[in-house]
Amino acid sequence: MITRILEVDNRTMTTYFILLGFPTRPAFQLLLFSVFLAAYLLTLLENLLIILAIRSDGQLHKPMYFFLSHLSFLEMWYVTVISPKMLVDFLSHDKSISFNGCMTQLYFFVTFVCTEYILLAVMAFDRYVAICNPLRYPVIMTDQLCGTLAGGCWLCGLVTAMIKMVFIARLHYCGTPQINHYFCDISPLLNVSCEDSSQAELVDFFLALMVIAVPLGVVVASYATILTAILKIPSAQGRQKAFSTCASHLTVVTLFYSTTLFTYARPKLMYAYNSNKVVSVLYTVIVPLLNPIIYCLRNREVKAALKKTVLCKGSGPKEEGD
């Protein structure tokens, strides 16, 4: 492997990183390549089908599905930032990534993670309005408000990632550091820096607090209010119907937050544990793969629309959505 080292102010500046990935025997590398390639392609296919189904079915032109289409679009790019490089590294002896490539991957990954945190909170708010204020729901959740909320999610993600990058990219990395990970994430870069990274870590912690804690607070408050409203419904059938409208979203929120919360609350600490890569696989591969399946299993409207999309059927009677 050829590495280039530049002399700057009597110090060396890194132009490449080495991603150690999953160091195993070649035969197992091929097996991992096959598994992760299948997961990546299936994730893209699932989310693409959901987007097409929502766009083609008039009954899904509702705020809930508008936000779901944004989530599917986001997760297609979310996995694309990570998986192609990881798949190439499974088959290549050269596991290097350029400094600019590493920072670009980190920027877009952080953008999509932060956007998803906020988007999931917006989706929880949508369910709160739908269940707790059903008569005012069409008045409150207008197309203009939905567009503004979705745009705000993306803008917050982009700005948050930019601020983090300003502090992480200017850190000094000596020589060609070996990163014990399969992609450029915050925790590996903070740990391989050969200068004090406490300022970058502090900024990252406060931004993570804002991007994780505030949306999480919105989610908890929304579902606490929803649960209270559901328990006041007299009939068991009514309670089940009301809960089923938000069960899939609650499952997705639980999966995403539980796998990312501890990783990004204390990024430098998490890097000290070898289990960090296993946890990362959960939220970069498994969760995006499961999310579309969860929404399809729990939502009859989406299932009916997907059947029409896949089988190319014409418009006809649909099952009533949950």
PDB file of C-alpha atoms in Angstrom:
ATOM      1  CA  MET A   1       0.000   0.000   0.000  1.00  0.00           C
ATOM      2  CA  ILE A   2       1.345   3.419  -0.904  1.00  0.00           C
ATOM      3  CA  THR A   3       0.747   6.236   1.554  1.00  0.00           C
ATOM      4  CA  ARG A   4       1.530   9.866   1.065  1.00  0.00           C
ATOM      5  CA  ILE A   5       2.703  11.945   3.977  1.00  0.00           C
ATOM      6  CA  LEU A   6       2.981  15.705   3.736  1.00  0.00           C
ATOM      7  CA  GLU A   7       5.258  17.802   5.910  1.00  0.00           C
ATOM      8  CA  VAL A   8       3.392  20.739   7.408  1.00  0.00           C
ATOM      9  CA  ASP A   9       4.889  22.976  10.119  1.00  0.00           C
ATOM     10  CA  ASN A  10       7.405  20.284  11.059  1.00  0.00           C
ATOM     11  CA  ARG A  11       4.552  17.822  11.557  1.00  0.00           C
ATOM     12  CA  THR A  12       3.206  15.111   9.282  1.00  0.00           C
ATOM     13  CA  MET A  13      -0.344  15.400   7.990  1.00  0.00           C
ATOM     14  CA  THR A  14      -2.338  12.292   7.196  1.00  0.00           C
ATOM     15  CA  THR A  15      -3.777  11.905   3.717  1.00  0.00           C
ATOM     16  CA  TYR A  16      -5.011   8.315   4.183  1.00  0.00           C
ATOM     17  CA  PHE A  17      -6.628   6.198   6.855  1.00  0.00           C
ATOM     18  CA  ILE A  18      -6.691   2.401   7.054  1.00  0.00           C
ATOM     19  CA  LEU A  19     -10.090   0.872   7.815  1.00  0.00           C
ATOM     20  CA  LEU A  20      -9.460  -2.442   9.580  1.00  0.00           C
ATOM     21  CA  GLY A  21     -13.069  -3.531   9.110  1.00  0.00           C
ATOM     22  CA  PHE A  22     -13.713  -7.159  10.027  1.00  0.00           C
ATOM     23  CA  PRO A  23     -10.328  -8.950  10.096  1.00  0.00           C
ATOM     24  CA  THR A  24     -11.154 -12.591   9.367  1.00  0.00           C
ATOM     25  CA  ARG A  25     -10.079 -15.392   7.028  1.00  0.00           C
ATOM     26  CA  PRO A  26     -10.590 -14.798   3.278  1.00  0.00           C
ATOM     27  CA  ALA A  27     -13.352 -17.410   3.049  1.00  0.00           C
ATOM     28  CA  PHE A  28     -15.315 -15.708   5.814  1.00  0.00           C
ATOM     29  CA  GLN A  29     -14.703 -12.321   4.179  1.00  0.00           C
ATOM     30  CA  LEU A  30     -16.444 -13.661   1.079  1.00  0.00           C
ATOM     31  CA  LEU A  31     -19.354 -14.884   3.191  1.00  0.00           C
ATOM     32  CA  LEU A  32     -19.670 -11.493   4.874  1.00  0.00           C
ATOM     33  CA  PHE A  33     -19.529  -9.809   1.476  1.00  0.00           C
ATOM     34  CA  SER A  34     -22.438 -11.947   0.235  1.00  0.00           C
ATOM     35  CA  VAL A  35     -24.547 -11.337   3.362  1.00  0.00           C
ATOM     36  CA  PHE A  36     -23.994  -7.576   3.463  1.00  0.00           C
ATOM     37  CA  LEU A  37     -24.480  -7.226  -0.302  1.00  0.00           C
ATOM     38  CA  ALA A  38     -27.829  -9.019  -0.067  1.00  0.00           C
ATOM     39  CA  ALA A  39     -28.851  -6.823   2.887  1.00  0.00           C
ATOM     40  CA  TYR A  40     -27.828  -3.651   1.035  1.00  0.00           C
ATOM     41  CA  LEU A  41     -29.683  -4.500  -2.176  1.00  0.00           C
ATOM     42  CA  LEU A  42     -32.756  -5.655  -0.275  1.00  0.00           C
ATOM     43  CA  THR A  43     -32.798  -2.434   1.756  1.00  0.00           C
ATOM     44  CA  LEU A  44     -32.665  -0.347  -1.419  1.00  0.00           C
ATOM     45  CA  LEU A  45     -35.424  -2.426  -3.033  1.00  0.00           C
ATOM     46  CA  GLU A  46     -37.719  -2.301   0.012  1.00  0.00           C
ATOM     47  CA  ASN A  47     -37.463   1.451   0.429  1.00  0.00           C
ATOM     48  CA  LEU A  48     -37.796   2.120  -3.290  1.00  0.00           C
ATOM     49  CA  LEU A  49     -40.989   0.054  -3.397  1.00  0.00           C
ATOM     50  CA  ILE A  50     -42.417   1.969  -0.438  1.00  0.00           C
ATOM     51  CA  ILE A  51     -41.679   5.311  -2.128  1.00  0.00           C
ATOM     52  CA  LEU A  52     -43.275   4.131  -5.394  1.00  0.00           C
ATOM     53  CA  ALA A  53     -46.305   2.736  -3.572  1.00  0.00           C
ATOM     54  CA  ILE A  54     -46.887   5.982  -1.672  1.00  0.00           C
ATOM     55  CA  ARG A  55     -46.518   8.105  -4.797  1.00  0.00           C
ATOM     56  CA  SER A  56     -48.803   5.924  -6.930  1.00  0.00           C
ATOM     57  CA  ASP A  57     -51.623   5.318  -4.428  1.00  0.00           C
ATOM     58  CA  GLY A  58     -53.894   8.291  -3.763  1.00  0.00           C
ATOM     59  CA  GLN A  59     -55.081   6.839  -0.463  1.00  0.00           C
ATOM     60  CA  LEU A  60     -51.526   7.119   0.873  1.00  0.00           C
ATOM     61  CA  HIS A  61     -51.277  10.851   0.153  1.00  0.00           C
ATOM     62  CA  LYS A  62     -51.481  11.653   3.863  1.00  0.00           C
ATOM     63  CA  PRO A  63     -48.999  13.279   6.257  1.00  0.00           C
ATOM     64  CA  MET A  64     -48.092   9.952   7.872  1.00  0.00           C
ATOM     65  CA  TYR A  65     -47.041   8.445   4.542  1.00  0.00           C
ATOM     66  CA  PHE A  66     -45.461  11.680   3.339  1.00  0.00           C
ATOM     67  CA  PHE A  67     -43.031  11.438   6.275  1.00  0.00           C
ATOM     68  CA  LEU A  68     -42.624   7.698   5.706  1.00  0.00           C
ATOM     69  CA  SER A  69     -41.533   8.355   2.113  1.00  0.00           C
ATOM     70  CA  HIS A  70     -38.920  10.811   3.424  1.00  0.00           C
ATOM     71  CA  LEU A  71     -37.714   8.173   5.875  1.00  0.00           C
ATOM     72  CA  SER A  72     -37.417   5.599   3.091  1.00  0.00           C
ATOM     73  CA  PHE A  73     -35.567   8.067   0.848  1.00  0.00           C
ATOM     74  CA  LEU A  74     -33.243   8.965   3.727  1.00  0.00           C
ATOM     75  CA  GLU A  75     -32.425   5.346   4.532  1.00  0.00           C
ATOM     76  CA  MET A  76     -31.579   4.540   0.914  1.00  0.00           C
ATOM     77  CA  TRP A  77     -28.829   7.156   1.075  1.00  0.00           C
ATOM     78  CA  TYR A  78     -28.001   6.320   4.684  1.00  0.00           C
ATOM     79  CA  VAL A  79     -26.938   2.772   3.770  1.00  0.00           C
ATOM     80  CA  THR A  80     -25.338   3.883   0.497  1.00  0.00           C
ATOM     81  CA  VAL A  81     -22.885   6.099   2.374  1.00  0.00           C
ATOM     82  CA  ILE A  82     -21.562   3.050   4.272  1.00  0.00           C
ATOM     83  CA  SER A  83     -22.179  -0.187   2.370  1.00  0.00           C
ATOM     84  CA  PRO A  84     -20.356   0.234  -0.994  1.00  0.00           C
ATOM     85  CA  LYS A  85     -16.987   1.019   0.628  1.00  0.00           C
ATOM     86  CA  MET A  86     -17.497  -1.764   3.172  1.00  0.00           C
ATOM     87  CA  LEU A  87     -18.295  -4.262   0.406  1.00  0.00           C
ATOM     88  CA  VAL A  88     -15.212  -3.272  -1.607  1.00  0.00           C
ATOM     89  CA  ASP A  89     -13.014  -3.715   1.471  1.00  0.00           C
ATOM     90  CA  PHE A  90     -14.269  -7.290   1.925  1.00  0.00           C
ATOM     91  CA  LEU A  91     -12.721  -8.186  -1.448  1.00  0.00           C
ATOM     92  CA  SER A  92      -9.671  -5.929  -1.418  1.00  0.00           C
ATOM     93  CA  HIS A  93      -6.341  -6.079   0.377  1.00  0.00           C
ATOM     94  CA  ASP A  94      -6.078  -2.288   0.176  1.00  0.00           C
ATOM     95  CA  LYS A  95      -8.443  -1.010   2.850  1.00  0.00           C
ATOM     96  CA  SER A  96      -7.271   2.586   2.721  1.00  0.00           C
ATOM     97  CA  ILE A  97      -9.556   5.592   2.410  1.00  0.00           C
ATOM     98  CA  SER A  98      -8.358   9.093   1.595  1.00  0.00           C
ATOM     99  CA  PHE A  99      -8.648  11.868   4.155  1.00  0.00           C
ATOM    100  CA  ASN A 100     -11.147  13.737   1.977  1.00  0.00           C
ATOM    101  CA  GLY A 101     -13.080  10.541   1.287  1.00  0.00           C
ATOM    102  CA  CYS A 102     -13.224   9.765   4.990  1.00  0.00           C
ATOM    103  CA  MET A 103     -14.469  13.244   5.884  1.00  0.00           C
ATOM    104  CA  THR A 104     -17.040  13.159   3.088  1.00  0.00           C
ATOM    105  CA  GLN A 105     -18.360   9.799   4.259  1.00  0.00           C
ATOM    106  CA  LEU A 106     -18.524  11.051   7.847  1.00  0.00           C
ATOM    107  CA  TYR A 107     -20.304  14.277   6.838  1.00  0.00           C
ATOM    108  CA  PHE A 108     -23.099  12.565   4.946  1.00  0.00           C
ATOM    109  CA  PHE A 109     -23.445   9.781   7.504  1.00  0.00           C
ATOM    110  CA  VAL A 110     -23.832  12.275  10.363  1.00  0.00           C
ATOM    111  CA  THR A 111     -26.273  14.279   8.232  1.00  0.00           C
ATOM    112  CA  PHE A 112     -28.521  11.276   7.686  1.00  0.00           C
ATOM    113  CA  VAL A 113     -28.314  10.079  11.306  1.00  0.00           C
ATOM    114  CA  CYS A 114     -29.215  13.522  12.686  1.00  0.00           C
ATOM    115  CA  THR A 115     -31.985  13.952  10.125  1.00  0.00           C
ATOM    116  CA  GLU A 116     -33.474  10.589  11.072  1.00  0.00           C
ATOM    117  CA  TYR A 117     -33.505  11.452  14.778  1.00  0.00           C
ATOM    118  CA  ILE A 118     -35.509  14.603  14.080  1.00  0.00           C
ATOM    119  CA  LEU A 119     -37.714  13.009  11.419  1.00  0.00           C
ATOM    120  CA  LEU A 120     -38.758  10.223  13.794  1.00  0.00           C
ATOM    121  CA  ALA A 121     -39.751  12.899  16.337  1.00  0.00           C
ATOM    122  CA  VAL A 122     -41.809  14.695  13.682  1.00  0.00           C
ATOM    123  CA  MET A 123     -43.539  11.407  12.836  1.00  0.00           C
ATOM    124  CA  ALA A 124     -44.331  10.909  16.539  1.00  0.00           C
ATOM    125  CA  PHE A 125     -45.851  14.409  16.652  1.00  0.00           C
ATOM    126  CA  ASP A 126     -47.945  13.534  13.590  1.00  0.00           C
ATOM    127  CA  ARG A 127     -49.303  10.428  15.369  1.00  0.00           C
ATOM    128  CA  TYR A 128     -50.008  12.542  18.474  1.00  0.00           C
ATOM    129  CA  VAL A 129     -52.117  15.005  16.481  1.00  0.00           C
ATOM    130  CA  ALA A 130     -53.898  12.197  14.583  1.00  0.00           C
ATOM    131  CA  ILE A 131     -54.927  10.325  17.760  1.00  0.00           C
ATOM    132  CA  CYS A 132     -55.356  13.114  20.314  1.00  0.00           C
ATOM    133  CA  ASN A 133     -56.853  15.757  17.977  1.00  0.00           C
ATOM    134  CA  PRO A 134     -58.468  13.737  15.177  1.00  0.00           C
ATOM    135  CA  LEU A 135     -61.030  16.409  14.234  1.00  0.00           C
ATOM    136  CA  ARG A 136     -58.397  19.128  13.888  1.00  0.00           C
ATOM    137  CA  TYR A 137     -55.831  16.843  12.241  1.00  0.00           C
ATOM    138  CA  PRO A 138     -56.493  17.979   8.632  1.00  0.00           C
ATOM    139  CA  VAL A 139     -56.381  21.619   9.738  1.00  0.00           C
ATOM    140  CA  ILE A 140     -53.148  21.277  11.719  1.00  0.00           C
ATOM    141  CA  MET A 141     -51.165  18.898   9.501  1.00  0.00           C
ATOM    142  CA  THR A 142     -51.477  20.845   6.256  1.00  0.00           C
ATOM    143  CA  ASP A 143     -49.298  20.195   3.208  1.00  0.00           C
ATOM    144  CA  GLN A 144     -47.428  23.417   3.935  1.00  0.00           C
ATOM    145  CA  LEU A 145     -46.652  22.428   7.528  1.00  0.00           C
ATOM    146  CA  CYS A 146     -45.608  18.908   6.494  1.00  0.00           C
ATOM    147  CA  GLY A 147     -43.261  20.299   3.855  1.00  0.00           C
ATOM    148  CA  THR A 148     -41.795  22.769   6.340  1.00  0.00           C
ATOM    149  CA  LEU A 149     -41.263  20.064   8.979  1.00  0.00           C
ATOM    150  CA  ALA A 150     -39.612  17.701   6.485  1.00  0.00           C
ATOM    151  CA  GLY A 151     -37.390  20.465   5.132  1.00  0.00           C
ATOM    152  CA  GLY A 152     -36.491  21.480   8.681  1.00  0.00           C
ATOM    153  CA  CYS A 153     -35.382  17.920   9.445  1.00  0.00           C
ATOM    154  CA  TRP A 154     -32.983  17.896   6.500  1.00  0.00           C
ATOM    155  CA  LEU A 155     -31.700  21.401   7.239  1.00  0.00           C
ATOM    156  CA  CYS A 156     -30.991  20.569  10.886  1.00  0.00           C
ATOM    157  CA  GLY A 157     -29.160  17.414   9.822  1.00  0.00           C
ATOM    158  CA  LEU A 158     -26.997  19.273   7.305  1.00  0.00           C
ATOM    159  CA  VAL A 159     -26.133  22.127   9.683  1.00  0.00           C
ATOM    160  CA  THR A 160     -25.379  19.809  12.630  1.00  0.00           C
ATOM    161  CA  ALA A 161     -23.077  17.671  10.484  1.00  0.00           C
ATOM    162  CA  MET A 162     -21.291  20.766   9.175  1.00  0.00           C
ATOM    163  CA  ILE A 163     -20.576  22.069  12.687  1.00  0.00           C
ATOM    164  CA  LYS A 164     -19.237  18.666  13.788  1.00  0.00           C
ATOM    165  CA  MET A 165     -17.041  18.438  10.709  1.00  0.00           C
ATOM    166  CA  VAL A 166     -15.452  21.839  11.363  1.00  0.00           C
ATOM    167  CA  PHE A 167     -14.042  20.515  14.644  1.00  0.00           C
ATOM    168  CA  ILE A 168     -13.224  16.940  13.592  1.00  0.00           C
ATOM    169  CA  ALA A 169     -11.602  17.686  10.215  1.00  0.00           C
ATOM    170  CA  ARG A 170      -9.150  20.156  11.734  1.00  0.00           C
ATOM    171  CA  LEU A 171      -7.792  17.625  14.234  1.00  0.00           C
ATOM    172  CA  HIS A 172      -4.231  16.454  13.576  1.00  0.00           C
ATOM    173  CA  TYR A 173      -3.774  12.789  12.656  1.00  0.00           C
ATOM    174  CA  CYS A 174      -0.231  11.408  12.685  1.00  0.00           C
ATOM    175  CA  GLY A 175       1.027   9.267   9.826  1.00  0.00           C
ATOM    176  CA  THR A 176      -1.545   6.829   8.461  1.00  0.00           C
ATOM    177  CA  PRO A 177      -3.772   5.874  11.413  1.00  0.00           C
ATOM    178  CA  GLN A 178      -5.439   2.480  11.540  1.00  0.00           C
ATOM    179  CA  ILE A 179      -9.138   2.799  12.330  1.00  0.00           C
ATOM    180  CA  ASN A 180     -10.644  -0.240  14.024  1.00  0.00           C
ATOM    181  CA  HIS A 181     -13.945   0.182  12.224  1.00  0.00           C
ATOM    182  CA  TYR A 182     -15.505  -0.438   8.810  1.00  0.00           C
ATOM    183  CA  PHE A 183     -16.390   3.192   8.088  1.00  0.00           C
ATOM    184  CA  CYS A 184     -15.325   6.682   9.168  1.00  0.00           C
ATOM    185  CA  ASP A 185     -17.311   7.460  12.277  1.00  0.00           C
ATOM    186  CA  ILE A 186     -16.897  10.076  14.984  1.00  0.00           C
ATOM    187  CA  SER A 187     -15.595   7.765  17.700  1.00  0.00           C
ATOM    188  CA  PRO A 188     -12.737   6.226  15.654  1.00  0.00           C
ATOM    189  CA  LEU A 189     -11.545   9.614  14.417  1.00  0.00           C
ATOM    190  CA  LEU A 190     -11.555  11.146  17.894  1.00  0.00           C
ATOM    191  CA  ASN A 191      -9.508   8.227  19.187  1.00  0.00           C
ATOM    192  CA  VAL A 192      -6.844   8.116  16.468  1.00  0.00           C
ATOM    193  CA  SER A 193      -6.154  11.838  16.651  1.00  0.00           C
ATOM    194  CA  CYS A 194      -2.652  12.509  17.994  1.00  0.00           C
ATOM    195  CA  GLU A 195      -3.589  15.794  19.637  1.00  0.00           C
ATOM    196  CA  ASP A 196      -6.037  16.836  22.330  1.00  0.00           C
ATOM    197  CA  SER A 197      -9.542  16.240  20.953  1.00  0.00           C
ATOM    198  CA  SER A 198     -11.411  17.364  24.069  1.00  0.00           C
ATOM    199  CA  GLN A 199     -12.830  20.471  22.349  1.00  0.00           C
ATOM    200  CA  ALA A 200     -14.137  18.459  19.395  1.00  0.00           C
ATOM    201  CA  GLU A 201     -15.549  15.867  21.782  1.00  0.00           C
ATOM    202  CA  LEU A 202     -17.282  18.545  23.862  1.00  0.00           C
ATOM    203  CA  VAL A 203     -18.871  20.129  20.783  1.00  0.00           C
ATOM    204  CA  ASP A 204     -19.936  16.703  19.550  1.00  0.00           C
ATOM    205  CA  PHE A 205     -21.449  15.886  22.954  1.00  0.00           C
ATOM    206  CA  PHE A 206     -23.548  19.070  23.114  1.00  0.00           C
ATOM    207  CA  LEU A 207     -24.742  18.697  19.525  1.00  0.00           C
ATOM    208  CA  ALA A 208     -25.599  15.053  20.199  1.00  0.00           C
ATOM    209  CA  LEU A 209     -27.492  16.181  23.293  1.00  0.00           C
ATOM    210  CA  MET A 210     -29.557  18.572  21.184  1.00  0.00           C
ATOM    211  CA  VAL A 211     -30.120  16.223  18.248  1.00  0.00           C
ATOM    212  CA  ILE A 212     -30.804  13.119  20.355  1.00  0.00           C
ATOM    213  CA  ALA A 213     -32.299  14.340  23.653  1.00  0.00           C
ATOM    214  CA  VAL A 214     -34.708  16.936  22.232  1.00  0.00           C
ATOM    215  CA  PRO A 215     -36.267  14.618  19.603  1.00  0.00           C
ATOM    216  CA  LEU A 216     -36.338  11.804  22.163  1.00  0.00           C
ATOM    217  CA  GLY A 217     -38.205  14.123  24.543  1.00  0.00           C
ATOM    218  CA  VAL A 218     -40.736  14.880  21.801  1.00  0.00           C
ATOM    219  CA  VAL A 219     -41.170  11.160  21.106  1.00  0.00           C
ATOM    220  CA  VAL A 220     -41.643  10.277  24.793  1.00  0.00           C
ATOM    221  CA  ALA A 221     -44.064  13.167  25.400  1.00  0.00           C
ATOM    222  CA  SER A 222     -46.053  12.334  22.266  1.00  0.00           C
ATOM    223  CA  TYR A 223     -46.422   8.650  23.077  1.00  0.00           C
ATOM    224  CA  ALA A 224     -47.155   9.306  26.757  1.00  0.00           C
ATOM    225  CA  THR A 225     -50.049  11.533  25.665  1.00  0.00           C
ATOM    226  CA  ILE A 226     -51.115   9.003  23.023  1.00  0.00           C
ATOM    227  CA  LEU A 227     -51.113   6.180  25.575  1.00  0.00           C
ATOM    228  CA  THR A 228     -53.221   8.254  27.960  1.00  0.00           C
ATOM    229  CA  ALA A 229     -55.721   9.011  25.191  1.00  0.00           C
ATOM    230  CA  ILE A 230     -55.861   5.360  24.083  1.00  0.00           C
ATOM    231  CA  LEU A 231     -56.547   4.130  27.618  1.00  0.00           C
ATOM    232  CA  LYS A 232     -59.583   6.441  27.773  1.00  0.00           C
ATOM    233  CA  ILE A 233     -61.181   4.727  24.762  1.00  0.00           C
ATOM    234  CA  PRO A 234     -63.999   2.552  26.176  1.00  0.00           C
ATOM    235  CA  SER A 235     -63.906  -0.373  23.741  1.00  0.00           C
ATOM    236  CA  ALA A 236     -61.020  -2.827  23.424  1.00  0.00           C
ATOM    237  CA  GLN A 237     -61.425  -2.816  19.641  1.00  0.00           C
ATOM    238  CA  GLY A 238     -61.147   0.964  19.570  1.00  0.00           C
ATOM    239  CA  ARG A 239     -58.012   0.901  21.712  1.00  0.00           C
ATOM    240  CA  GLN A 240     -56.419  -1.741  19.482  1.00  0.00           C
ATOM    241  CA  LYS A 241     -57.256   0.210  16.323  1.00  0.00           C
ATOM    242  CA  ALA A 242     -55.848   3.434  17.749  1.00  0.00           C
ATOM    243  CA  PHE A 243     -52.637   1.784  18.949  1.00  0.00           C
ATOM    244  CA  SER A 244     -52.096  -0.068  15.673  1.00  0.00           C
ATOM    245  CA  THR A 245     -51.795   3.265  13.828  1.00  0.00           C
ATOM    246  CA  CYS A 246     -48.602   4.089  15.716  1.00  0.00           C
ATOM    247  CA  ALA A 247     -47.247   0.635  16.633  1.00  0.00           C
ATOM    248  CA  SER A 248     -44.967   0.377  13.587  1.00  0.00           C
ATOM    249  CA  HIS A 249     -43.490   3.829  14.150  1.00  0.00           C
ATOM    250  CA  LEU A 250     -42.941   3.124  17.844  1.00  0.00           C
ATOM    251  CA  THR A 251     -41.098  -0.096  16.936  1.00  0.00           C
ATOM    252  CA  VAL A 252     -38.853   1.739  14.451  1.00  0.00           C
ATOM    253  CA  VAL A 253     -38.120   4.484  16.994  1.00  0.00           C
ATOM    254  CA  THR A 254     -37.213   1.928  19.662  1.00  0.00           C
ATOM    255  CA  LEU A 255     -34.852   0.064  17.309  1.00  0.00           C
ATOM    256  CA  PHE A 256     -33.080   3.170  16.028  1.00  0.00           C
ATOM    257  CA  TYR A 257     -32.729   4.996  19.340  1.00  0.00           C
ATOM    258  CA  SER A 258     -31.693   1.921  21.316  1.00  0.00           C
ATOM    259  CA  THR A 259     -28.869   1.063  18.893  1.00  0.00           C
ATOM    260  CA  THR A 260     -27.504   4.605  18.464  1.00  0.00           C
ATOM    261  CA  LEU A 261     -28.169   6.363  21.762  1.00  0.00           C
ATOM    262  CA  PHE A 262     -25.213   5.077  23.775  1.00  0.00           C
ATOM    263  CA  THR A 263     -22.841   5.129  20.798  1.00  0.00           C
ATOM    264  CA  TYR A 264     -23.287   8.840  20.104  1.00  0.00           C
ATOM    265  CA  ALA A 265     -23.885  10.057  23.650  1.00  0.00           C
ATOM    266  CA  ARG A 266     -20.255   9.172  24.543  1.00  0.00           C
ATOM    267  CA  PRO A 267     -18.500   8.453  21.214  1.00  0.00           C
ATOM    268  CA  LYS A 268     -14.881   8.355  22.428  1.00  0.00           C
ATOM    269  CA  LEU A 269     -15.744   6.016  25.293  1.00  0.00           C
ATOM    270  CA  MET A 270     -17.658   3.606  23.022  1.00  0.00           C
ATOM    271  CA  TYR A 271     -14.648   3.146  20.735  1.00  0.00           C
ATOM    272  CA  ALA A 272     -12.786   1.407  23.557  1.00  0.00           C
ATOM    273  CA  TYR A 273     -15.074  -1.608  23.241  1.00  0.00           C
ATOM    274  CA  ASN A 274     -14.781  -4.146  20.408  1.00  0.00           C
ATOM    275  CA  SER A 275     -18.578  -4.528  20.503  1.00  0.00           C
ATOM    276  CA  ASN A 276     -18.781  -1.062  18.921  1.00  0.00           C
ATOM    277  CA  LYS A 277     -18.590  -2.566  15.421  1.00  0.00           C
ATOM    278  CA  VAL A 278     -21.357  -5.060  16.216  1.00  0.00           C
ATOM    279  CA  VAL A 279     -23.602  -2.256  17.493  1.00  0.00           C
ATOM    280  CA  SER A 280     -22.767  -0.219  14.377  1.00  0.00           C
ATOM    281  CA  VAL A 281     -23.849  -3.106  12.127  1.00  0.00           C
ATOM    282  CA  LEU A 282     -27.217  -3.043  13.894  1.00  0.00           C
ATOM    283  CA  TYR A 283     -27.993   0.587  13.025  1.00  0.00           C
ATOM    284  CA  THR A 284     -26.206   0.789   9.653  1.00  0.00           C
ATOM    285  CA  VAL A 285     -27.380  -2.547   8.188  1.00  0.00           C
ATOM    286  CA  ILE A 286     -30.003  -4.385  10.254  1.00  0.00           C
ATOM    287  CA  VAL A 287     -32.307  -1.530  11.307  1.00  0.00           C
ATOM    288  CA  PRO A 288     -32.599   0.005   7.788  1.00  0.00           C
ATOM    289  CA  LEU A 289     -33.330  -3.508   6.491  1.00  0.00           C
ATOM    290  CA  LEU A 290     -36.056  -4.130   9.090  1.00  0.00           C
ATOM    291  CA  ASN A 291     -37.794  -0.724   9.000  1.00  0.00           C
ATOM    292  CA  PRO A 292     -39.681  -1.218   5.709  1.00  0.00           C
ATOM    293  CA  ILE A 293     -40.662  -4.741   6.773  1.00  0.00           C
ATOM    294  CA  ILE A 294     -42.031  -3.428  10.081  1.00  0.00           C
ATOM    295  CA  TYR A 295     -44.130  -0.783   8.355  1.00  0.00           C
ATOM    296  CA  CYS A 296     -45.483  -3.332   5.872  1.00  0.00           C
ATOM    297  CA  LEU A 297     -46.346  -5.942   8.487  1.00  0.00           C
ATOM    298  CA  ARG A 298     -48.174  -3.474  10.723  1.00  0.00           C
ATOM    299  CA  ASN A 299     -49.986  -1.376   8.129  1.00  0.00           C
ATOM    300  CA  ARG A 300     -52.639  -2.773   5.836  1.00  0.00           C
ATOM    301  CA  GLU A 301     -52.767   0.340   3.649  1.00  0.00           C
ATOM    302  CA  VAL A 302     -49.066   0.059   2.853  1.00  0.00           C
ATOM    303  CA  LYS A 303     -49.360  -3.687   2.243  1.00  0.00           C
ATOM    304  CA  ALA A 304     -52.254  -3.179  -0.161  1.00  0.00           C
ATOM    305  CA  ALA A 305     -50.413  -0.425  -2.035  1.00  0.00           C
ATOM    306  CA  LEU A 306     -47.261  -2.532  -2.275  1.00  0.00           C
ATOM    307  CA  LYS A 307     -49.219  -5.447  -3.701  1.00  0.00           C
ATOM    308  CA  LYS A 308     -50.579  -3.147  -6.404  1.00  0.00           C
ATOM    309  CA  THR A 309     -47.115  -1.751  -7.109  1.00  0.00           C
ATOM    310  CA  VAL A 310     -45.358  -5.124  -7.278  1.00  0.00           C
ATOM    311  CA  LEU A 311     -48.094  -6.935  -9.184  1.00  0.00           C
ATOM    312  CA  CYS A 312     -48.833  -3.951 -11.407  1.00  0.00           C
ATOM    313  CA  LYS A 313     -52.551  -4.146 -10.708  1.00  0.00           C
ATOM    314  CA  GLY A 314     -54.937  -1.417 -11.631  1.00  0.00           C
ATOM    315  CA  SER A 315     -56.873   0.595  -9.109  1.00  0.00           C
ATOM    316  CA  GLY A 316     -59.423  -1.389  -7.187  1.00  0.00           C
ATOM    317  CA  PRO A 317     -60.910  -1.796  -3.760  1.00  0.00           C
ATOM    318  CA  LYS A 318     -58.398  -1.536  -0.938  1.00  0.00           C
ATOM    319  CA  GLU A 319     -58.447  -2.668   2.624  1.00  0.00           C
ATOM    320  CA  GLU A 320     -59.277   0.029   5.065  1.00  0.00           C
ATOM    321  CA  GLY A 321     -56.080   1.338   6.694  1.00  0.00           C
ATOM    322  CA  ASP A 322     -55.364   0.995  10.343  1.00  0.00           C
TER     323      ASP A 322
END
